[in-house]
Amino acid sequence: MHKYKIVKNIPLLLLVLVNSLLVLTIFSLMGYAQNLLNSDIQTNLNEIVIQNKDVINNSLSNEVNKLNLISSQLSERYSQKQIPLEQIFTEFANDKNESQLFIALPNGIAYLPDGGSLDINGRKYFRLALEGQSNISDRLISRANGSTLFVMSAPITSNNEIIGTIQRQFTLEQMYDLCSSSLYTDKGYTYIINSDGYIIIGSQDEEYTPESDNLFRLLFIDNPNETRILQEHINTNTTGFMKVSYRGTKIYASYTPLDKVYDWYLVSSVKTNAVLPNVQTVVKIFYVVLFVLFIGFLLSSSYFFYSRLEQEKKLRKLAFIDPVTGLDTYTKFQFDLQSILQSNPTKKFFIFTFDVDNFKYINNYYGYNIGDSILTIIHKLYSETLLSNELCARLYSDHFVMLLEDASTQRLNSLFSSEITIDNIIVYLSAGIYEITDSNENVNLMVDKANLASKNSKGTHHKKVEFYNVELDKKLIQNEQAKRAIEKAIQDDEIVPFFQPKININTNKIEGAEALARWITKAGIIIPPSDFIPLSEKTGLIHEIDFIILEKTLRFLRKCLDDGINCTPISINFSRMHLMSHDFIVRLISKINEYQIPPKLIEIELTETVIFDNYQIIEDFINHLHEHGLQISMDDFGSGYSSLNMLKDIEIDVIKFDRGFLQDTQKSERQKVILSAITNMAVGLGIKVVVEGVETQENVNLMKEYGCTIAQGYYYAKPMPIDQFEIIFKEGKL
């Protein structure tokens, strides 16, 4: 009987045994799968913390480099002037409007821009700088107002001797901006701590108190062993990963030293439910439907592998796939670049950057969808040209970067040989190239140098490629100084209009005038337009200069009208940059209405090149101006190749012959025929003709011969200030 019961229970025992083995197997597999997932998360989190580390290191290094540059400038001034360093600093700080800088002499006395002083002899950052080491302090409490701040310090040397230190203060918010980086959106946290565990900078919404600002102390309560390991790794500058609990929440964390900053360490963490939400759901379902062991095992295993693949795809897409073009991002470019350089140490490579000229205008005029479409087509077009070991990525906005192995003239010409036309929009590019001479050089610095060369090629509209050289750095500094001088001239009201009259050669009557920008310093020195207009075009200051000339011209016309003077039209040059401004016409008409000037007295001058380069859109622009009663003048007529077509297609009110016609007409019968034909055609179309550059009686005779009656040039009058012009304007003739 006993034996029978045992035999009867064998199937049940086998079933229990099989099910138990199956349960154990499934749980073992689930544990193994969880370990695999943890390992995968550890790898991904370590990669992200290294990326964040590089970003923070680059940001802080850039600030240190800026401070070292200021140190060099102070040292240079000290060598030149031989006056006390604190006096040199005060002059420098006032010139640059730098309120966050202060210097210290070797005795520890610091001097502030406002003339105040304090003793910083006990500060660690000061002692390190005196030893020749540029550094960044931990969190400090300001002695002035008790606020939290950081101090960056660098030595100032003269004749290989440290004569003081230069410091820049950063608020907690400023340092956060420098070191901020995202991790798993709003569910992640990032901290920078020192070797004692004190939190120097934390996540933006975190608040810290003396009881809660030590990461070791916060973690030790629930994770004593992990905390000890973390302390050991930090003391030995070791990168690591840990899984800990904090206030009942499971957290993954990765940490690494910030090797660019003394005694700072980066810790990035994320809650487990931020990276494993789907897997946790599978686990819960598994416990509910445990009786379907085998099916549940297959489903959960399948779902696990699917989730793992999806997680990798999302992380890779986030970091490596550009959301606009769907191709490589700059982050992927950086990773691939390092790999290629390390694998090919003997090969020569080049960083090639380019961007779309006037892309802001394309977005404003055609819409962002067209703009994004253009970026996508450009990215795809240049990606298709890549050779082995070459890369292409979008930097940001309309800026792209490539790694080239072949940068021969033939290759560059093939990249930039033909126009890119997309939906009837002609796209012009500006490009710069930098030869990589040191594979260990910071990638961002390489790209910056190529970008600097690219900026130097702007404005050619021939897709010119500019090579980087050290002279560009010097030119950048010179342009920055010149830009500040122009800004100060605008602020000091030194930009004024000079007027050059347009004269009827038969009656000597004034038919109008042209307002020309002049810069007259407080010392009475006249700066020629060639010294400030081109740079103003590049920097965007031309917008303000053009409207200064407009407003002063309107003010002059208002006075003349009030005095009963019979006014004639005054033409004003406007930069091509205004075509990119969506509100230019609104602002222009608003100014004219403000001074109550009849629109017929204002003539808008555009060069032939501007009209030709923007042929598709210039018609709408001119039509809008005509709707408001303004006249349009085409300057430098004849300097291009499209003049006759433009006379037919675009309603121009005035054409101004390029001075080259007068210079060469006496030598060429062909030009005489051309000048005569164009003049007759213009008169037939009701277009007024003005000849520029009239300097001799022979020029006047030629004008009479071909029916041109309005002259502008030194033969009649040079450009003159308002007070002189008002006299002849009132008379109405020379």
XYZ file of C-alpha atoms in Angstrom:
734
model
C 0.000 0.000 0.000
C 2.781 2.354 0.917
C 4.645 1.399 -2.252
C 1.494 2.051 -4.318
C 1.128 5.550 -2.918
C 4.716 6.280 -3.787
C 4.238 5.006 -7.343
C 0.968 6.944 -7.663
C 2.633 10.136 -6.601
C 5.547 9.752 -9.023
C 3.829 11.760 -11.834
C 2.929 14.439 -9.341
C 6.453 14.433 -7.966
C 7.832 14.548 -11.483
C 5.448 17.370 -12.329
C 6.452 19.246 -9.187
C 10.100 18.514 -9.892
C 9.810 19.604 -13.533
C 7.836 22.679 -12.585
C 10.275 23.444 -9.789
C 13.200 23.041 -12.148
C 11.360 25.141 -14.701
C 10.629 27.807 -12.095
C 14.239 27.729 -10.912
C 15.415 27.852 -14.504
C 13.155 30.775 -15.315
C 14.156 32.638 -12.169
C 17.814 31.894 -12.929
C 17.355 33.125 -16.468
C 15.511 36.210 -15.204
C 18.361 36.898 -12.808
C 20.888 36.371 -15.562
C 18.886 38.630 -17.871
C 18.669 41.267 -15.150
C 22.453 41.096 -14.733
C 22.919 41.475 -18.479
C 20.617 44.468 -18.476
C 22.434 45.967 -15.511
C 25.727 45.459 -17.331
C 24.311 47.095 -20.444
C 22.977 50.015 -18.402
C 26.352 50.316 -16.686
C 28.079 50.542 -20.070
C 25.616 53.123 -21.369
C 25.709 55.182 -18.174
C 29.519 55.100 -18.146
C 29.555 56.327 -21.749
C 27.178 59.150 -20.884
C 29.148 60.249 -17.820
C 32.311 60.317 -19.953
C 30.465 62.480 -22.517
C 29.270 64.802 -19.744
C 32.799 64.897 -18.367
C 34.171 65.955 -21.765
C 31.528 68.677 -22.089
C 32.262 70.036 -18.603
C 36.035 69.799 -19.101
C 35.752 71.697 -22.373
C 33.557 74.419 -20.819
C 35.871 74.910 -17.844
C 38.994 74.739 -20.036
C 37.581 77.455 -22.272
C 37.019 79.712 -19.241
C 40.542 79.010 -17.947
C 41.955 79.793 -21.411
C 40.046 83.086 -21.444
C 41.448 83.967 -18.016
C 44.971 83.050 -19.161
C 44.472 85.308 -22.196
C 43.513 88.188 -19.881
C 46.605 87.392 -17.795
C 48.752 87.669 -20.928
C 47.143 90.985 -21.873
C 47.763 92.413 -18.382
C 51.352 91.164 -18.489
C 51.882 92.792 -21.888
C 50.480 96.117 -20.684
C 52.619 95.914 -17.556
C 55.760 95.391 -19.659
C 54.840 98.324 -21.915
C 53.699 100.900 -19.344
C 55.825 100.039 -16.279
C 53.164 101.258 -13.852
C 51.686 99.399 -10.861
C 49.836 96.210 -11.775
C 46.729 97.254 -9.841
C 46.504 100.465 -11.891
C 46.852 98.501 -15.137
C 44.091 96.150 -13.969
C 41.740 99.018 -13.090
C 42.189 100.535 -16.568
C 41.699 97.128 -18.198
C 38.562 96.301 -16.173
C 37.008 99.671 -16.956
C 37.845 99.345 -20.680
C 36.349 95.865 -20.884
C 33.491 96.553 -18.420
C 34.601 93.525 -16.395
C 33.006 93.600 -12.932
C 33.689 89.962 -12.000
C 37.480 90.162 -12.287
C 39.949 91.053 -9.554
C 43.713 90.767 -9.174
C 45.962 90.003 -6.249
C 49.574 90.889 -5.612
C 52.011 88.320 -4.192
C 51.382 89.732 -0.692
C 47.780 88.474 -0.889
C 46.084 91.863 -1.198
C 43.339 91.697 -3.853
C 42.096 94.724 -5.808
C 38.548 94.945 -7.146
C 37.401 96.905 -10.238
C 35.526 99.404 -8.036
C 38.727 100.282 -6.159
C 38.061 98.114 -3.106
C 40.567 95.646 -1.696
C 40.679 92.587 0.565
C 43.152 90.045 1.869
C 42.927 86.624 0.155
C 46.240 85.309 1.420
C 44.514 82.338 3.044
C 42.580 81.254 -0.036
C 43.734 77.991 -1.604
C 43.078 79.169 -5.168
C 45.409 82.128 -4.616
C 48.238 79.951 -3.279
C 47.929 77.527 -6.210
C 48.031 80.405 -8.716
C 51.140 81.837 -7.012
C 52.742 78.445 -7.632
C 51.987 78.877 -11.347
C 48.875 76.687 -11.507
C 45.625 77.962 -13.056
C 42.782 76.523 -10.978
C 39.143 76.697 -9.882
C 38.105 76.891 -6.237
C 35.495 74.863 -4.385
C 32.293 76.568 -3.270
C 33.149 79.662 -1.252
C 31.144 82.099 0.824
C 31.598 85.693 -0.304
C 33.102 87.927 2.342
C 31.274 90.855 0.765
C 27.646 89.675 0.769
C 27.627 86.078 2.033
C 26.556 84.608 -1.316
C 27.865 81.321 -2.709
C 30.519 81.735 -5.370
C 33.424 80.103 -7.179
C 36.736 81.695 -8.054
C 38.904 80.858 -11.076
C 42.516 81.961 -10.664
C 45.564 82.210 -12.954
C 49.098 83.575 -12.484
C 50.297 86.823 -14.083
C 53.928 86.638 -15.149
C 56.487 89.124 -16.344
C 60.012 88.142 -17.375
C 59.326 84.570 -16.166
C 58.399 85.870 -12.712
C 54.947 85.693 -11.132
C 53.967 89.291 -10.330
C 50.409 88.584 -9.231
C 47.263 86.620 -9.968
C 44.069 87.315 -11.905
C 40.740 85.955 -10.655
C 37.213 85.714 -12.049
C 34.198 85.186 -9.805
C 31.314 82.899 -10.793
C 27.956 82.751 -9.068
C 26.439 79.360 -8.327
C 24.043 79.859 -11.260
C 26.891 80.748 -13.641
C 28.946 77.710 -12.595
C 25.852 75.534 -12.972
C 25.392 76.800 -16.535
C 29.041 75.984 -17.314
C 28.790 72.482 -15.890
C 25.158 71.613 -16.684
C 24.470 68.483 -18.730
C 21.348 66.376 -19.127
C 20.925 62.714 -18.209
C 17.727 60.740 -18.843
C 15.672 63.964 -18.952
C 14.073 64.999 -15.666
C 14.634 61.658 -13.910
C 18.426 61.938 -13.719
C 20.744 63.780 -11.365
C 24.256 65.077 -11.849
C 26.632 66.177 -9.095
C 30.157 67.516 -8.923
C 31.791 66.662 -5.586
C 35.255 66.980 -4.060
C 37.355 64.191 -2.570
C 35.636 64.649 0.817
C 32.230 64.053 -0.740
C 30.939 67.604 -0.429
C 28.587 68.622 -3.242
C 30.102 71.528 -5.148
C 27.435 71.739 -7.858
C 24.238 69.721 -8.026
C 21.102 69.324 -10.107
C 19.332 72.602 -10.806
C 16.351 72.062 -8.520
C 18.293 70.620 -5.572
C 18.752 72.625 -2.384
C 21.552 71.789 0.038
C 22.106 72.423 3.717
C 25.133 71.726 5.938
C 23.374 68.470 6.913
C 22.660 67.321 3.335
C 25.515 68.612 1.185
C 27.815 65.589 1.592
C 27.145 62.742 -0.852
C 29.057 60.194 1.255
C 26.900 61.012 4.267
C 23.664 60.839 2.224
C 24.505 57.394 0.804
C 26.131 55.802 3.870
C 22.897 55.210 5.814
C 21.479 52.674 3.315
C 24.672 51.751 1.448
C 27.711 51.581 3.776
C 29.724 49.140 1.623
C 29.042 50.954 -1.656
C 29.919 54.272 0.001
C 33.298 52.926 1.174
C 34.047 51.656 -2.343
C 33.029 55.043 -3.783
C 35.411 56.816 -1.360
C 38.263 54.458 -2.270
C 37.707 54.980 -6.003
C 37.587 58.761 -5.643
C 40.761 58.792 -3.558
C 42.510 56.835 -6.338
C 40.969 58.835 -9.246
C 39.154 55.724 -10.514
C 36.042 55.670 -12.717
C 33.283 53.420 -11.397
C 29.633 52.331 -11.308
C 27.307 51.456 -8.448
C 23.700 50.531 -7.666
C 22.432 52.065 -4.428
C 19.247 52.895 -2.537
C 18.298 56.383 -1.442
C 15.111 57.034 0.528
C 13.605 53.792 -0.767
C 14.458 54.411 -4.427
C 16.879 52.234 -6.409
C 19.454 54.299 -8.277
C 22.172 53.578 -10.825
C 25.187 55.876 -10.601
C 28.437 56.308 -12.518
C 31.343 58.500 -11.448
C 34.643 59.739 -12.870
C 37.283 62.360 -12.010
C 37.232 65.710 -13.833
C 40.886 65.635 -14.820
C 40.871 69.270 -15.965
C 39.960 70.522 -12.473
C 41.861 69.750 -9.299
C 39.922 67.600 -6.762
C 36.563 67.627 -8.654
C 34.608 64.479 -9.499
C 31.493 64.001 -11.653
C 28.678 61.716 -10.437
C 25.709 61.001 -12.744
C 22.765 58.949 -11.516
C 19.342 57.824 -12.695
C 16.451 55.999 -11.050
C 16.073 52.393 -12.150
C 12.469 52.991 -13.183
C 13.680 55.658 -15.616
C 15.542 53.081 -17.693
C 13.642 49.877 -16.904
C 9.912 50.761 -16.927
C 8.908 48.132 -19.489
C 11.014 45.373 -17.923
C 9.502 46.043 -14.478
C 6.054 45.660 -16.031
C 7.068 42.296 -17.482
C 8.343 41.141 -14.086
C 5.033 42.060 -12.392
C 3.046 40.270 -15.056
C 5.320 37.251 -14.608
C 4.367 36.895 -10.933
C 0.666 37.182 -11.743
C 0.705 34.540 -14.480
C 3.303 32.253 -12.980
C 1.198 29.162 -13.813
C 1.946 29.696 -17.528
C 5.618 29.196 -16.746
C 6.966 28.193 -20.062
C 4.914 30.651 -22.105
C 5.622 33.401 -19.591
C 9.316 32.605 -19.787
C 9.327 32.843 -23.571
C 7.318 36.067 -23.572
C 9.384 37.737 -20.877
C 12.649 36.662 -22.509
C 11.483 37.931 -25.871
C 10.274 41.160 -24.363
C 13.525 41.568 -22.480
C 15.601 41.342 -25.632
C 13.187 43.663 -27.414
C 13.386 46.205 -24.574
C 17.144 45.978 -24.559
C 17.309 46.641 -28.281
C 14.807 49.493 -28.021
C 16.736 51.031 -25.158
C 19.959 50.900 -27.161
C 18.164 52.378 -30.169
C 16.723 55.247 -28.135
C 20.037 56.069 -26.481
C 21.899 55.808 -29.777
C 19.263 57.887 -31.579
C 19.374 60.520 -28.862
C 23.155 60.836 -29.039
C 24.023 59.937 -32.617
C 21.081 60.753 -34.933
C 20.338 64.366 -35.807
C 16.610 65.126 -35.251
C 16.415 67.450 -38.280
C 18.388 65.598 -40.963
C 18.206 62.032 -39.632
C 21.970 61.630 -40.142
C 25.029 61.883 -37.876
C 25.248 64.317 -34.961
C 28.337 66.141 -33.771
C 28.529 63.764 -30.781
C 28.879 60.764 -33.104
C 31.351 62.739 -35.207
C 33.556 63.252 -32.134
C 33.520 59.564 -31.197
C 34.208 58.359 -34.744
C 36.890 61.018 -35.267
C 38.938 59.837 -32.285
C 38.676 56.236 -33.461
C 39.807 57.107 -37.005
C 42.738 59.235 -35.812
C 43.920 56.514 -33.425
C 43.646 53.831 -36.113
C 45.524 55.915 -38.698
C 48.327 57.714 -36.831
C 50.462 58.301 -39.944
C 47.724 59.648 -42.228
C 46.912 63.319 -42.739
C 43.367 64.499 -42.024
C 41.490 67.808 -42.262
C 38.549 69.346 -40.405
C 36.200 70.950 -42.928
C 33.320 73.182 -41.750
C 30.716 75.003 -43.799
C 27.418 76.800 -43.322
C 24.619 78.304 -45.405
C 24.929 82.023 -46.103
C 21.884 84.041 -45.013
C 20.118 80.953 -43.641
C 18.165 83.116 -41.201
C 16.657 84.903 -44.171
C 15.731 81.600 -45.838
C 13.886 80.542 -42.675
C 12.102 83.882 -42.346
C 11.102 84.190 -45.996
C 10.379 80.579 -47.020
C 9.496 79.059 -43.647
C 11.179 76.619 -41.297
C 9.953 73.540 -43.171
C 11.815 74.642 -46.301
C 14.839 75.534 -44.151
C 14.871 72.068 -42.559
C 14.437 70.468 -45.987
C 17.469 72.383 -47.282
C 19.555 71.239 -44.300
C 18.514 67.617 -44.842
C 19.362 67.698 -48.556
C 22.741 69.348 -47.892
C 23.606 66.819 -45.170
C 22.647 63.903 -47.415
C 24.427 65.394 -50.432
C 27.758 65.775 -48.653
C 27.446 62.469 -46.788
C 27.212 60.738 -50.160
C 30.588 62.214 -51.172
C 32.462 60.631 -48.246
C 35.434 58.379 -48.846
C 36.732 55.712 -46.475
C 37.753 57.194 -43.087
C 35.738 60.375 -43.734
C 32.828 61.778 -41.723
C 30.033 64.327 -42.060
C 27.780 65.683 -39.292
C 25.558 68.636 -38.467
C 27.112 70.850 -35.808
C 24.071 73.010 -35.064
C 21.578 75.164 -36.967
C 22.943 75.447 -40.552
C 26.536 74.591 -39.609
C 28.128 71.310 -40.741
C 31.478 69.625 -40.128
C 33.371 67.011 -42.137
C 36.526 64.978 -41.599
C 38.414 64.745 -44.885
C 41.356 62.539 -45.739
C 41.592 63.915 -49.260
C 41.668 67.737 -49.224
C 43.358 68.225 -52.565
C 42.362 71.152 -54.751
C 40.568 68.779 -57.097
C 38.576 67.245 -54.221
C 37.627 70.612 -52.752
C 36.558 71.845 -56.177
C 34.366 68.772 -56.576
C 32.715 69.486 -53.215
C 32.131 73.160 -54.019
C 32.097 73.286 -57.801
C 28.388 73.579 -58.585
C 25.510 75.607 -57.182
C 23.033 73.904 -54.900
C 19.521 74.716 -56.071
C 16.635 73.439 -53.944
C 13.038 74.348 -54.834
C 14.404 77.172 -57.030
C 16.395 78.542 -54.078
C 20.095 79.062 -54.800
C 22.073 78.139 -51.690
C 25.520 79.659 -51.150
C 27.984 78.134 -48.703
C 30.999 79.463 -46.829
C 33.659 76.965 -45.813
C 36.840 76.715 -43.780
C 39.417 73.970 -43.464
C 41.963 73.117 -40.790
C 44.782 70.593 -41.132
C 45.045 68.306 -38.089
C 48.649 68.396 -36.916
C 48.118 66.920 -33.440
C 45.677 64.025 -33.090
C 45.466 64.702 -29.345
C 44.250 68.276 -29.869
C 40.786 69.008 -28.512
C 38.186 68.316 -31.211
C 36.191 71.439 -30.363
C 39.335 73.533 -30.804
C 39.954 71.959 -34.230
C 36.397 72.800 -35.279
C 36.696 76.346 -33.908
C 39.772 76.937 -36.066
C 38.006 75.667 -39.191
C 34.991 77.850 -38.317
C 37.264 80.863 -37.980
C 38.548 80.249 -41.501
C 34.965 79.791 -42.716
C 33.929 83.177 -41.319
C 36.799 84.741 -43.233
C 35.364 83.422 -46.510
C 31.929 84.975 -45.956
C 30.496 87.276 -48.569
C 32.219 85.903 -51.688
C 29.191 83.940 -52.976
C 31.593 81.697 -54.876
C 31.755 78.883 -52.331
C 35.326 79.795 -51.532
C 37.199 77.513 -49.132
C 39.462 79.348 -46.693
C 42.377 77.553 -44.987
C 43.096 78.272 -41.340
C 46.322 80.033 -40.385
C 47.523 81.792 -37.245
C 47.063 85.178 -38.915
C 43.309 84.636 -38.717
C 43.542 84.684 -34.913
C 45.308 88.039 -35.065
C 42.754 89.335 -37.556
C 39.934 88.201 -35.266
C 41.390 90.226 -32.397
C 41.860 93.271 -34.642
C 38.291 93.007 -35.938
C 36.963 92.705 -32.398
C 38.820 95.860 -31.402
C 37.548 97.668 -34.497
C 34.001 96.473 -33.807
C 34.126 97.915 -30.297
C 35.411 101.202 -31.704
C 32.481 101.345 -34.149
C 30.021 100.530 -31.354
C 31.472 103.378 -29.305
C 31.258 105.702 -32.318
C 27.566 104.851 -32.644
C 27.071 105.409 -28.925
C 28.911 108.760 -29.062
C 26.882 109.928 -32.096
C 29.958 110.118 -34.351
C 28.221 108.585 -37.403
C 26.798 111.370 -39.584
C 25.528 111.782 -43.157
C 27.467 113.693 -45.810
C 25.471 114.753 -48.864
C 26.706 114.705 -52.465
C 24.363 116.620 -54.792
C 23.097 115.301 -58.130
C 23.305 118.116 -60.693
C 21.452 118.768 -63.954
C 24.380 119.441 -66.308
C 22.268 121.730 -68.524
C 20.866 124.018 -65.792
C 23.188 123.426 -62.815
C 20.050 122.798 -60.733
C 20.110 120.297 -57.890
C 18.033 117.271 -58.899
C 18.657 115.426 -55.635
C 21.462 114.129 -53.450
C 22.930 110.970 -51.990
C 23.361 110.564 -48.214
C 26.694 108.890 -47.427
C 27.800 107.600 -44.019
C 30.843 109.257 -42.481
C 32.538 108.686 -39.129
C 33.858 111.888 -37.553
C 35.656 111.401 -34.243
C 35.456 113.837 -31.352
C 38.909 115.030 -32.430
C 37.497 115.936 -35.856
C 39.204 113.086 -37.714
C 37.144 111.693 -40.610
C 37.314 107.901 -40.830
C 36.794 106.775 -44.461
C 33.829 104.435 -45.087
C 36.157 101.692 -46.337
C 37.572 101.440 -42.806
C 34.284 100.675 -41.059
C 31.450 99.841 -43.492
C 32.743 96.353 -44.567
C 33.296 95.283 -40.946
C 29.887 96.692 -39.997
C 28.374 94.497 -42.716
C 30.022 91.406 -41.247
C 29.094 92.178 -37.638
C 25.540 93.366 -38.286
C 26.234 96.897 -37.028
C 25.312 98.130 -40.506
C 21.633 97.815 -39.519
C 22.043 100.511 -36.898
C 24.325 102.693 -39.060
C 21.889 102.698 -41.997
C 19.011 103.769 -39.777
C 21.164 106.463 -38.149
C 21.802 107.936 -41.620
C 18.100 107.566 -42.465
C 16.902 109.326 -39.313
C 19.379 112.210 -39.608
C 18.410 112.641 -43.272
C 14.715 112.666 -42.347
C 15.415 115.212 -39.624
C 17.237 117.398 -42.184
C 14.382 117.145 -44.690
C 11.845 117.980 -41.988
C 13.768 121.165 -41.151
C 14.018 122.126 -44.830
C 10.301 121.577 -45.378
C 9.482 123.632 -42.300
C 11.721 126.407 -43.664
C 9.815 126.386 -46.957
C 12.671 124.944 -49.039
C 11.654 123.189 -52.255
C 13.179 119.765 -51.511
C 14.367 117.205 -54.047
C 14.750 113.436 -53.393
C 17.658 112.185 -51.300
C 18.879 108.648 -51.891
C 20.074 106.444 -49.036
C 22.140 103.288 -49.388
C 20.811 100.265 -47.531
C 22.879 97.145 -46.957
C 21.897 93.807 -48.439
C 21.645 92.628 -44.813
C 18.255 94.379 -44.541
C 16.806 91.862 -46.978
C 17.146 89.301 -44.180
C 15.187 91.466 -41.741
C 11.500 90.639 -41.641
C 10.498 94.028 -40.232
C 12.763 96.288 -42.339
C 9.989 97.857 -44.429
C 7.749 98.325 -41.375
C 10.558 100.040 -39.494
C 11.488 102.173 -42.538
C 7.941 103.429 -43.121
C 7.476 104.045 -39.398
C 10.488 106.388 -39.376
C 9.316 108.256 -42.487
C 5.848 108.700 -40.973
C 7.339 109.825 -37.668
C 8.946 112.828 -39.400
C 5.986 113.281 -41.786
C 8.215 113.241 -44.873
C 6.557 112.689 -48.275
C 7.772 109.229 -49.414
C 8.645 110.605 -52.873
C 11.562 112.491 -51.253
C 13.232 109.225 -50.173
C 15.080 107.096 -52.704
C 16.249 103.614 -51.619
C 19.549 102.615 -53.242
C 20.281 98.938 -53.882
C 23.323 97.685 -55.766
C 22.931 95.685 -58.947
C 24.703 92.764 -57.242
C 22.125 92.682 -54.425
C 19.285 92.591 -56.929
C 20.894 89.913 -59.095
C 21.852 87.647 -56.177
C 18.277 87.748 -54.821
C 16.425 87.918 -58.135
C 13.619 85.583 -57.074
C 12.551 87.689 -54.096
C 13.650 91.226 -54.933
C 10.511 91.867 -57.000
C 8.261 91.457 -53.928
C 10.604 93.631 -51.884
C 10.572 96.479 -54.447
C 6.816 96.199 -54.973
C 6.249 96.662 -51.226
C 8.440 99.778 -51.257
C 6.564 101.151 -54.265
C 3.248 100.555 -52.489
C 4.409 103.029 -49.858
C 5.410 105.640 -52.465
C 9.185 105.179 -52.197
C 11.531 105.340 -55.196
C 14.100 102.643 -55.977
C 17.549 103.373 -57.353
C 19.906 100.739 -58.782
C 23.475 101.657 -57.855
C 26.576 100.497 -59.788
C 24.469 99.778 -62.876
C 26.526 97.959 -65.470
C 28.928 96.335 -63.006
C 27.206 92.964 -63.519
C 25.846 91.014 -66.495
C 22.108 91.121 -65.926
C 21.321 94.816 -66.248
C 19.153 94.722 -69.380
C 17.037 91.843 -68.075
C 16.510 93.678 -64.817
C 15.308 96.811 -66.612
C 12.706 94.636 -68.287
C 11.588 92.595 -65.281
C 12.017 94.846 -62.218
C 10.423 98.284 -61.833
C 13.419 100.502 -61.091
C 12.894 104.290 -60.858
C 16.530 105.402 -61.148
C 19.686 103.798 -62.531
C 23.147 105.030 -61.643
C 25.845 104.228 -64.189
C 28.967 102.691 -62.762
C 31.934 105.072 -63.045
C 33.721 102.476 -65.181
C 31.644 103.595 -68.164
C 33.153 107.076 -68.000
C 36.665 105.781 -67.489
C 36.608 103.437 -70.456
C 34.163 105.066 -72.889
C 36.837 107.163 -74.578
C 38.811 104.012 -75.321
C 36.007 101.802 -76.625
C 33.503 102.455 -79.398
C 31.591 99.383 -78.209
C 31.011 100.949 -74.816
C 29.827 104.174 -76.433
C 27.192 102.202 -78.318
C 26.194 100.332 -75.147
C 25.942 103.517 -73.065
C 23.825 105.240 -75.705
C 21.505 102.256 -76.132
C 20.934 101.749 -72.414
C 20.296 105.466 -71.896
C 17.691 105.537 -74.672
C 16.067 102.376 -73.334
C 15.907 103.767 -69.791
C 14.414 107.067 -70.969
C 11.848 105.138 -72.982
C 10.886 103.178 -69.863
C 10.553 106.363 -67.809
C 13.655 105.574 -65.748
C 15.820 108.457 -64.586
C 19.550 108.088 -65.392
C 22.294 109.356 -63.064
C 25.994 109.149 -63.930
C 28.391 108.692 -60.998
C 32.070 109.558 -60.849
C 31.873 112.668 -63.042
C 35.267 114.301 -62.526
C 36.171 116.172 -65.746
C 34.649 118.381 -68.428
C 35.270 115.531 -70.873
C 32.955 113.370 -68.749
C 30.270 116.054 -68.946
C 30.667 116.332 -72.731
C 30.199 112.573 -73.085
C 27.044 112.728 -70.968
C 25.586 115.413 -73.218
C 26.505 113.418 -76.297
C 24.491 110.418 -75.098
C 21.534 112.201 -73.551
C 22.467 111.819 -69.863
C 21.555 114.957 -67.921
C 22.099 114.207 -64.205
C 25.651 113.985 -62.854
C 27.128 113.128 -59.476
C 30.827 113.519 -58.861
C 33.781 115.622 -57.755
C 33.574 117.810 -60.866
C 30.491 119.426 -59.355
C 30.779 118.758 -55.621
C 32.357 116.420 -53.118
C 30.264 114.871 -50.331
C 29.720 117.632 -47.747
C 28.366 117.965 -44.203
C 24.781 119.024 -43.530
C 25.498 122.696 -42.807
C 27.328 123.193 -46.129
C 24.793 121.209 -48.123
C 21.863 123.114 -46.612
C 23.147 126.351 -48.179
C 23.154 125.048 -51.761
C 20.041 122.932 -51.151
C 18.180 126.102 -50.203
C 19.393 127.836 -53.382
C 18.408 124.834 -55.495
C 21.487 125.092 -57.705
C 25.266 125.363 -57.604
